[in-house]
Amino acid sequence: MKVVGIDTSCDDTAVAVFDGEKNKVLSSLISSQYEVHRVYGGVVPEIAAREHLKNIDIIFDRALKKAEISVSDIDLVTVTYTPGLLPALLVGLTFGKGIAFARYIPFKGVHHIEAHMFSPFIEKKPEFPFLALVVSGGHTMISVVRSLGNYKLLGKTLDDAVGEAFDKVAKMLGLGYPGGPVIDKMFQYYDGDYLVLPRPQARGVNMSFSGLKTAVRRLIENGYPEEMIVASFQKTAVDYVVGKLKKAVRETGIKRISVSGGVSANSYLRKKLKELEEKEHLEIFLPEMKYTADNGAMVAYVGYLRFVKAEGIGDSFTLNAYPSLPITGV
Ligand code: KG4
Ligand code: ZN
């Protein structure tokens, strides 16, 4: 079964082709709008939608070509329908519905966060239960995953997402957008001392990042060196998230963990997770680097898993796009 996965939830136009039976990604292409939004220091929804509109059919054609299939070979279309920027989501959703409708094939809407949660298991097989830490530009949360569609939220950020904090700190220092990769690179070259930043207060497994941002602003005003500020911020933010994950493991006793989303590409986070894995005898699953940021493969993978679980029943073409919705059960 050839599955197409489409994601236009934010600023990347992503299309992938996944072979369900072979459990193999045949192609996964991403057209980044990074250059377009950089001048604004963040993503402008209306501009993102127009860029998706320009790119979607080109990326779709290329993804099919790379997978060596034609439109008539597609058996299922899967598309992110929530959460995300509404005008951006609508482009991918409408495009996907159009393909499915014209070809008389099923179509499945996919929740973007659920797609991230399963991204470490692409081309593998998830074993349940596991803890899912999602660290992206829009979300930061820890949930228990009992099975596909059965989730219990343990904690989440009460204000900014961790990726958003990276982006805002980079913006304050004029380092460009997105901030995560730039800050991470500076961190890797830094070998000085770290400043002690205040640990944000949030109960239990909940998190908070807005205080860290304020602390960084103060350091900038007080003239601390840029590299020192950036490195101290990354260290504090990552140590904080890892500490919360440790707490979630202690609370639940679950030792299998998926860590996903754009920030899961972070070098220091990966290093700390490796240490935690060894020390606490955990099994931590991270996505391949190409599946850390938004991509179509994770959408196709989860869309396919849900399609199989629903015994081959697709969604209605009346399915709409939503800026935010909880994940539905199966
Ligand atoms: O998952 P993603 O591509 O999009 C959302 O669903 O939000 O995540 C994007 C976020 C951005 O905030 C970006 O700065 C951050 O991931 N990011 C990183 C790194 N690479 C991307 N943050 C820290 N370290 C990185 N290496
Ligand atoms: Zn994402």
Coordinates of C-alpha atoms and ligand atoms in Angstrom, one line a residue:
M1 CA 0.0 0.0 0.0
K2 CA 1.5 3.3 -1.1
V3 CA 0.7 6.1 1.3
V4 CA 1.3 9.8 0.6
G5 CA 1.9 12.0 3.7
I6 CA 1.5 15.8 3.5
D7 CA 2.3 18.4 6.1
T8 CA 1.8 22.2 5.6
S9 CA 1.1 23.0 9.2
C10 CA 3.8 25.7 9.6
D11 CA 6.6 27.0 7.3
D12 CA 7.7 23.7 5.6
T13 CA 6.0 22.2 2.6
A14 CA 6.5 18.5 3.2
V15 CA 5.5 15.5 1.1
A16 CA 6.5 11.8 1.6
V17 CA 5.7 8.5 0.1
F18 CA 5.5 5.5 2.5
D19 CA 5.1 1.8 1.7
G20 CA 2.8 0.4 4.4
E21 CA 3.5 -3.3 3.9
K22 CA 7.2 -2.9 3.6
N23 CA 7.3 -0.3 6.4
K24 CA 9.6 1.8 4.3
V25 CA 9.8 5.5 3.4
L26 CA 10.2 5.7 -0.3
S27 CA 10.7 9.4 -0.4
S28 CA 10.5 12.4 1.9
L29 CA 10.9 15.9 0.6
I30 CA 10.7 19.2 2.4
S31 CA 10.7 22.7 0.9
S32 CA 11.7 25.1 3.6
Q33 CA 10.4 28.7 3.7
Y34 CA 13.2 29.7 6.0
E35 CA 14.6 32.5 3.7
V36 CA 11.1 34.0 3.2
H37 CA 10.3 34.4 6.9
R38 CA 13.7 35.2 8.1
V39 CA 13.3 39.0 7.5
Y40 CA 10.3 39.0 9.8
G41 CA 12.0 37.1 12.6
G42 CA 9.2 34.5 12.7
V43 CA 6.6 32.8 10.5
V44 CA 3.9 35.0 8.9
P45 CA 0.8 32.8 8.4
E46 CA -0.5 34.4 5.3
I47 CA 2.9 34.3 3.6
A48 CA 3.4 30.7 4.7
A49 CA 0.1 29.8 3.0
R50 CA 1.0 31.5 -0.2
E51 CA 4.4 29.8 -0.3
H52 CA 2.7 26.4 0.3
L53 CA 0.4 27.1 -2.6
K54 CA 3.4 27.9 -4.9
N55 CA 5.3 24.7 -3.8
I56 CA 2.8 22.0 -3.0
D57 CA 2.3 20.5 -6.4
I58 CA 6.0 20.7 -7.3
I59 CA 7.1 18.9 -4.1
F60 CA 4.3 16.4 -4.6
D61 CA 5.4 15.6 -8.1
R62 CA 9.1 15.3 -7.0
A63 CA 8.2 13.1 -4.0
L64 CA 6.3 10.7 -6.4
K65 CA 9.1 10.7 -8.9
K66 CA 11.7 10.0 -6.2
A67 CA 9.5 7.1 -4.9
E68 CA 9.2 5.9 -8.5
I69 CA 5.4 5.8 -8.5
S70 CA 2.7 7.7 -10.4
V71 CA -0.5 9.2 -9.1
S72 CA -2.5 6.1 -10.0
D73 CA -0.3 4.0 -7.7
I74 CA -1.3 5.9 -4.5
D75 CA -3.6 3.9 -2.2
L76 CA -4.1 6.4 0.7
V77 CA -3.6 10.1 1.2
T78 CA -2.8 11.3 4.7
V79 CA -2.6 15.0 5.7
T80 CA -2.0 17.0 8.8
Y81 CA -5.3 18.8 9.7
T82 CA -4.4 20.1 13.2
P83 CA -2.7 21.8 15.0
G84 CA -1.0 24.6 13.1
L85 CA -1.5 27.9 11.2
L86 CA -5.0 27.7 9.7
P87 CA -4.3 29.2 6.3
A88 CA -1.2 27.0 6.0
L89 CA -3.0 23.8 7.1
L90 CA -5.8 24.5 4.6
V91 CA -3.4 24.3 1.6
G92 CA -2.1 20.8 2.3
L93 CA -5.5 19.5 3.5
T94 CA -7.4 20.8 0.4
F95 CA -4.6 19.5 -1.9
G96 CA -4.7 16.1 -0.3
K97 CA -8.5 15.8 -0.4
G98 CA -8.4 16.8 -4.1
I99 CA -6.0 14.0 -4.9
A100 CA -8.0 11.4 -2.9
F101 CA -11.3 12.6 -4.3
A102 CA -10.1 12.5 -7.9
R103 CA -8.6 9.1 -7.5
Y104 CA -11.5 7.5 -5.5
I105 CA -9.0 6.5 -2.8
P106 CA -9.3 7.0 1.0
F107 CA -8.0 9.9 2.8
K108 CA -7.0 10.3 6.5
G109 CA -6.5 13.4 8.6
V110 CA -3.5 13.3 10.9
H111 CA -2.8 15.1 14.2
H112 CA 0.6 16.8 13.9
I113 CA 1.6 16.1 17.5
E114 CA 0.7 12.4 17.3
A115 CA 2.8 12.3 14.1
H116 CA 5.8 13.7 16.0
M117 CA 5.3 11.2 18.9
F118 CA 5.6 8.3 16.6
S119 CA 8.4 9.7 14.4
P120 CA 11.2 7.8 16.3
F121 CA 9.5 4.6 15.2
I122 CA 9.3 5.2 11.5
E123 CA 10.4 2.0 9.7
K124 CA 10.4 0.3 13.1
K125 CA 7.6 -0.9 15.3
P126 CA 6.5 0.9 18.4
E127 CA 6.2 -1.1 21.6
F128 CA 3.6 0.1 24.2
P129 CA 3.4 1.7 26.7
F130 CA 5.9 4.5 26.2
L131 CA 6.4 8.0 27.4
A132 CA 6.4 10.7 24.7
L133 CA 8.3 13.9 25.1
V134 CA 7.5 16.3 22.3
V135 CA 9.8 19.3 22.1
S136 CA 8.9 21.5 19.1
G137 CA 8.4 25.1 18.1
G138 CA 4.8 25.1 19.1
H139 CA 4.5 22.3 21.7
T140 CA 6.3 21.0 24.8
M141 CA 4.6 18.1 26.5
I142 CA 5.1 14.7 28.2
S143 CA 2.4 12.0 27.8
V144 CA 1.9 8.4 28.5
V145 CA 1.1 6.5 25.3
R146 CA -0.7 3.3 26.1
S147 CA -1.6 2.4 22.5
L148 CA -2.2 4.3 19.2
G149 CA -4.9 6.9 20.1
N150 CA -4.8 6.3 23.9
Y151 CA -2.8 9.1 25.6
K152 CA -2.6 10.6 29.0
L153 CA -1.1 14.0 29.3
L154 CA 1.3 14.2 32.3
G155 CA 2.5 17.7 31.8
K156 CA 3.1 20.5 29.4
T157 CA 4.5 24.0 29.1
L158 CA 2.4 26.6 30.8
D159 CA 3.7 29.4 28.5
D160 CA 6.2 29.2 25.6
A161 CA 7.2 26.0 23.9
V162 CA 10.9 25.2 24.3
G163 CA 11.6 25.7 20.6
E164 CA 9.8 29.0 20.8
A165 CA 12.1 30.1 23.7
F166 CA 15.2 29.2 21.5
D167 CA 13.7 31.3 18.7
K168 CA 12.9 34.3 20.9
V169 CA 16.3 34.3 22.5
A170 CA 17.9 34.2 19.1
K171 CA 15.7 37.1 18.0
M172 CA 16.7 39.2 21.0
L173 CA 20.3 38.7 20.1
G174 CA 19.7 39.2 16.4
L175 CA 20.9 35.7 15.5
G176 CA 18.2 35.0 12.9
Y177 CA 15.3 32.6 12.6
P178 CA 14.9 29.7 13.4
G179 CA 17.0 30.2 16.6
G180 CA 17.5 26.6 17.7
P181 CA 20.1 25.4 15.1
V182 CA 22.1 28.7 15.5
I183 CA 22.1 28.6 19.3
D184 CA 23.0 24.9 19.2
K185 CA 26.0 25.5 16.9
M186 CA 27.3 28.3 19.1
F187 CA 26.9 26.0 22.1
Q188 CA 29.0 23.4 20.5
Y189 CA 31.9 25.8 19.9
Y190 CA 31.6 27.3 23.4
D191 CA 34.1 26.2 26.1
G192 CA 33.8 28.9 28.8
D193 CA 31.8 29.0 32.1
Y194 CA 28.1 28.8 32.3
L195 CA 25.9 31.4 34.1
V196 CA 23.4 30.1 36.6
L197 CA 20.0 31.0 35.3
P198 CA 16.8 30.8 37.4
R199 CA 15.1 27.4 37.1
P200 CA 11.5 28.2 36.0
Q201 CA 8.8 27.2 38.5
A202 CA 6.1 24.8 37.3
R203 CA 4.5 22.1 39.4
G204 CA 5.1 18.4 38.7
V205 CA 5.9 17.6 35.1
N206 CA 4.6 20.9 33.8
M207 CA 7.1 23.3 32.4
S208 CA 7.6 27.0 31.9
F209 CA 10.1 28.9 29.7
S210 CA 9.0 32.6 29.9
G211 CA 11.1 33.3 33.0
L212 CA 14.2 32.0 31.2
K213 CA 13.5 34.4 28.4
T214 CA 13.3 37.4 30.9
A215 CA 16.6 36.2 32.5
V216 CA 18.3 36.3 29.1
R217 CA 17.0 39.8 28.4
R218 CA 18.5 40.9 31.7
L219 CA 21.9 39.4 30.8
I220 CA 21.8 41.1 27.5
E221 CA 21.1 44.5 29.2
N222 CA 23.9 43.9 31.6
G223 CA 26.4 43.3 28.8
Y224 CA 27.3 39.6 29.2
P225 CA 29.1 38.1 26.2
E226 CA 26.7 36.7 23.6
E227 CA 28.3 33.2 23.5
M228 CA 28.1 32.9 27.3
I229 CA 24.4 33.9 27.3
V230 CA 23.4 31.6 24.5
A231 CA 25.3 28.6 26.0
S232 CA 24.0 29.2 29.5
F233 CA 20.4 29.4 28.1
Q234 CA 20.7 26.1 26.1
K235 CA 22.2 24.3 29.1
T236 CA 19.5 25.5 31.5
A237 CA 16.6 24.9 29.1
V238 CA 17.8 21.3 28.2
D239 CA 18.7 20.3 31.8
Y240 CA 15.3 21.5 32.8
V241 CA 13.5 19.5 30.2
V242 CA 15.6 16.4 31.0
G243 CA 14.8 16.8 34.7
K244 CA 11.1 16.9 34.0
L245 CA 11.4 13.7 31.9
K246 CA 13.3 12.0 34.7
K247 CA 10.4 13.0 37.0
A248 CA 7.9 11.5 34.6
V249 CA 9.8 8.2 34.5
R250 CA 9.8 8.1 38.3
E251 CA 6.1 8.9 38.5
T252 CA 5.0 6.3 36.0
G253 CA 7.7 3.6 36.1
I254 CA 7.7 3.6 32.3
K255 CA 11.2 3.2 30.9
R256 CA 10.5 3.3 27.2
I257 CA 10.6 6.8 25.9
S258 CA 10.1 8.6 22.6
V259 CA 11.6 12.1 22.2
S260 CA 10.5 14.1 19.1
G261 CA 10.0 17.5 17.5
G262 CA 12.4 20.1 16.1
V263 CA 14.3 20.5 19.4
S264 CA 15.1 16.7 19.5
A265 CA 17.8 17.6 17.0
N266 CA 19.6 19.5 19.7
S267 CA 23.1 18.1 20.3
Y268 CA 23.2 18.8 24.1
L269 CA 19.7 17.3 24.6
R270 CA 20.8 14.1 22.7
K271 CA 23.9 13.9 24.9
K272 CA 22.0 14.3 28.1
L273 CA 19.4 11.8 27.0
K274 CA 22.1 9.3 26.3
E275 CA 23.5 9.8 29.8
L276 CA 20.1 9.4 31.3
E277 CA 19.4 6.3 29.3
E278 CA 22.5 4.6 30.6
K279 CA 22.2 5.8 34.2
E280 CA 18.5 5.0 34.7
H281 CA 18.5 1.9 32.4
L282 CA 16.0 3.4 30.0
E283 CA 15.2 2.8 26.3
I284 CA 15.1 6.2 24.6
F285 CA 14.0 6.4 21.0
L286 CA 14.9 9.5 18.9
P287 CA 13.9 10.3 15.3
E288 CA 16.5 10.2 12.6
M289 CA 17.8 13.8 12.2
K290 CA 15.7 14.1 8.9
Y291 CA 12.6 13.3 10.9
T292 CA 13.1 15.7 13.8
A293 CA 11.6 18.8 12.1
D294 CA 8.3 18.7 10.3
N295 CA 8.1 16.1 7.6
G296 CA 5.6 14.1 5.5
A297 CA 7.0 10.7 6.5
M298 CA 5.7 10.9 10.1
V299 CA 2.3 11.9 8.8
A300 CA 2.2 9.0 6.4
Y301 CA 3.4 6.6 9.1
V302 CA 0.8 7.6 11.7
G303 CA -1.9 8.0 9.0
Y304 CA -1.2 4.4 7.8
L305 CA -1.2 3.0 11.4
R306 CA -4.6 4.6 12.1
F307 CA -6.0 3.5 8.7
V308 CA -5.0 -0.1 9.5
K309 CA -6.4 0.2 13.0
A310 CA -9.7 1.6 11.6
E311 CA -9.8 -1.5 9.3
G312 CA -9.4 0.4 6.1
I313 CA -11.9 3.2 6.7
G314 CA -10.8 6.7 5.8
D315 CA -12.1 10.0 7.0
S316 CA -14.9 12.0 5.5
F317 CA -14.0 14.7 3.0
T318 CA -15.9 17.1 5.4
L319 CA -12.9 17.0 7.8
N320 CA -11.8 20.6 8.4
A321 CA -8.5 22.2 9.4
Y322 CA -8.2 23.5 13.0
P323 CA -5.5 25.7 14.7
S324 CA -5.7 23.4 17.8
L325 CA -7.6 20.2 18.8
P326 CA -7.0 17.4 21.2
I327 CA -5.9 14.1 19.6
T328 CA -8.8 11.8 18.9
G329 CA -9.1 8.2 20.1
V330 CA -9.1 5.3 17.6
Ligands
KG4_1 O1 8.9 20.4 15.1 P1 9.3 21.6 14.4 O2 10.0 21.5 13.1 O3 8.0 22.5 14.2 C1 6.9 22.6 15.0 O4 6.1 21.7 14.9 O5 6.9 23.6 15.8 O6 10.2 22.5 15.4 C2 10.7 23.7 15.1 C3 11.5 24.2 16.3 C4 12.0 25.7 16.1 O7 11.7 26.4 17.3 C5 13.5 25.5 16.1 O8 14.3 26.6 16.6 C6 13.8 24.2 16.9 O9 12.7 23.4 16.5 N1 15.0 23.6 16.6 C7 16.0 23.4 17.5 C8 17.1 22.8 16.9 N2 16.7 22.5 15.6 C9 15.5 23.0 15.4 N3 16.1 23.8 18.8 C10 17.2 23.5 19.5 N4 18.3 22.9 18.9 C11 18.3 22.5 17.6 N5 19.4 21.9 17.1
ZN2 ZN 6.1 20.0 14.3

